[in-house]
Tab-separated table of C-alpha atoms in Angstrom:
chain	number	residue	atom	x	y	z
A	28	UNK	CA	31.168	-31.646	-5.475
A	29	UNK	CA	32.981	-30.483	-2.414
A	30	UNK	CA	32.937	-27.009	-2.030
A	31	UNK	CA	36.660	-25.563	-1.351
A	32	UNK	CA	37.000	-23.109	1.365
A	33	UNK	CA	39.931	-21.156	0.696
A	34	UNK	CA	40.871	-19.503	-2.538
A	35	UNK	CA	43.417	-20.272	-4.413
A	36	UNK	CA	44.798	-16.709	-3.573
A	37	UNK	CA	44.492	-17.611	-0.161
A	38	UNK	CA	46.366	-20.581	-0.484
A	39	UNK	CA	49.536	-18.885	-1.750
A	40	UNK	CA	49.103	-16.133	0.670
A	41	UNK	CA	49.598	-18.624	3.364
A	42	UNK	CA	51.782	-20.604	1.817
A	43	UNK	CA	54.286	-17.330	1.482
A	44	UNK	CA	54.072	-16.070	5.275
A	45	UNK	CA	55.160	-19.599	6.106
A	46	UNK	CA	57.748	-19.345	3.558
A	47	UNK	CA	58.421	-15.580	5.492
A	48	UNK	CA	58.985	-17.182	8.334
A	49	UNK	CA	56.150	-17.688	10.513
A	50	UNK	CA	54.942	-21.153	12.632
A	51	UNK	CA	53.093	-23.215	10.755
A	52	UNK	CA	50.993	-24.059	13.897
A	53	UNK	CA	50.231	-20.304	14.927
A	54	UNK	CA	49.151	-20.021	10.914
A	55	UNK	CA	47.085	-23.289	10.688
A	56	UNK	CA	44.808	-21.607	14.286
A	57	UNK	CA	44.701	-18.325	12.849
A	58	UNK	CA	43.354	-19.475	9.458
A	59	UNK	CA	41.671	-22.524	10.891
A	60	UNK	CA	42.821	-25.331	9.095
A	61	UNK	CA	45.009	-28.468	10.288
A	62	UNK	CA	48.393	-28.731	9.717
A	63	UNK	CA	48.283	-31.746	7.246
A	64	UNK	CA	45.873	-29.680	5.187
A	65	UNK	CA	48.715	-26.926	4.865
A	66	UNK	CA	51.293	-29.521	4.300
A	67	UNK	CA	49.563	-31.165	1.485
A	68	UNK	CA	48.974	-27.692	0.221
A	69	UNK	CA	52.473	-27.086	0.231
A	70	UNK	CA	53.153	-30.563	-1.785
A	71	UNK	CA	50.529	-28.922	-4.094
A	72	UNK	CA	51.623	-25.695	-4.545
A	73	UNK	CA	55.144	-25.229	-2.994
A	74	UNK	CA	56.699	-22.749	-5.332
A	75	UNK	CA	53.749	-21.677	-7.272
A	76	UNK	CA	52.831	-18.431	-8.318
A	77	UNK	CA	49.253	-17.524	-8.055
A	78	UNK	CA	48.994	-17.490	-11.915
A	79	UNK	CA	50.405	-20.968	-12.363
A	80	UNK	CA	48.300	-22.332	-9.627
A	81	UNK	CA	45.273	-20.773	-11.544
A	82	UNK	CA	46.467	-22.643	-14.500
A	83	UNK	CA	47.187	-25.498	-12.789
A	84	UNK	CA	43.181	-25.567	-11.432
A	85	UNK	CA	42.193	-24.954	-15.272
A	86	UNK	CA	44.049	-28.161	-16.204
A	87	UNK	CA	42.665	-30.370	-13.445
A	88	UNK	CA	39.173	-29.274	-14.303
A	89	UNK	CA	39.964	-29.897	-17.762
A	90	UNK	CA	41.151	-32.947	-16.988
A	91	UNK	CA	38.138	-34.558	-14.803
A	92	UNK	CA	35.592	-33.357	-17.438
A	93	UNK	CA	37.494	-35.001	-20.042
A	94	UNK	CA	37.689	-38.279	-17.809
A	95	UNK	CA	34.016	-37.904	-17.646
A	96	UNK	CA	33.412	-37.583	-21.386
A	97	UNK	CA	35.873	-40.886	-21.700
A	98	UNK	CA	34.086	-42.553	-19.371
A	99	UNK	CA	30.433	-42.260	-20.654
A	100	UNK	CA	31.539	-43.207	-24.161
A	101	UNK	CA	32.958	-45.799	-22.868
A	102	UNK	CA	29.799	-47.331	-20.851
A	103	UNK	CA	27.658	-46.558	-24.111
A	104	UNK	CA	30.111	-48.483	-26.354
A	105	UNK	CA	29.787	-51.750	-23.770
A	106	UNK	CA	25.806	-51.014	-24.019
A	107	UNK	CA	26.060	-51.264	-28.029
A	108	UNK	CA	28.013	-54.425	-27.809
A	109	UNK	CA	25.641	-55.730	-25.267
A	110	UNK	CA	23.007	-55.122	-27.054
A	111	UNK	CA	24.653	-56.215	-30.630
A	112	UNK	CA	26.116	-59.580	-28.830
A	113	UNK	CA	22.662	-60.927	-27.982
């Protein structure tokens, strides 16, 4: 799995001193990520408070593990019918 760079704390912090007032451009150097990184961050996030975007992680994690669970029952159900077809 990727590793993430920036906390989620981190995220909102920049997300807020853009929200302040200051260049997205001069923020995106100083913390050294590109602007279309920040953007989708603020598509993300926009309006978030640092406990809802913990929450918000929580319930994607939540969410791919339970994809994963879904998804290995449902290759060992084809195997049983694969193996009860023949």
């Amino acid at each position: 799995m990727k590793r993430k760079r920036f906390s989620d704390e981190q995220i909102i912090g920049i997300l807020k001193e853009a929200d302040a007032g200051a260049v997205v451009l001069d923020l995106c150097r100083k913390h050294g990520m590109s602007s279309a990184t920040f953007y989708a961050w603020k598509a993300k996030y926009g309006g978030l408070e640092l406990s809802e975007a913990k929450r918000l992680r929580a319930l994607e994690d939540e969410n791919a593990r339970l994809k994963r669970l879904l998804a290995d029952a449902m290759l060992d159900n084809a195997g049983l019918k694969d193996l009860l077809g023949k």
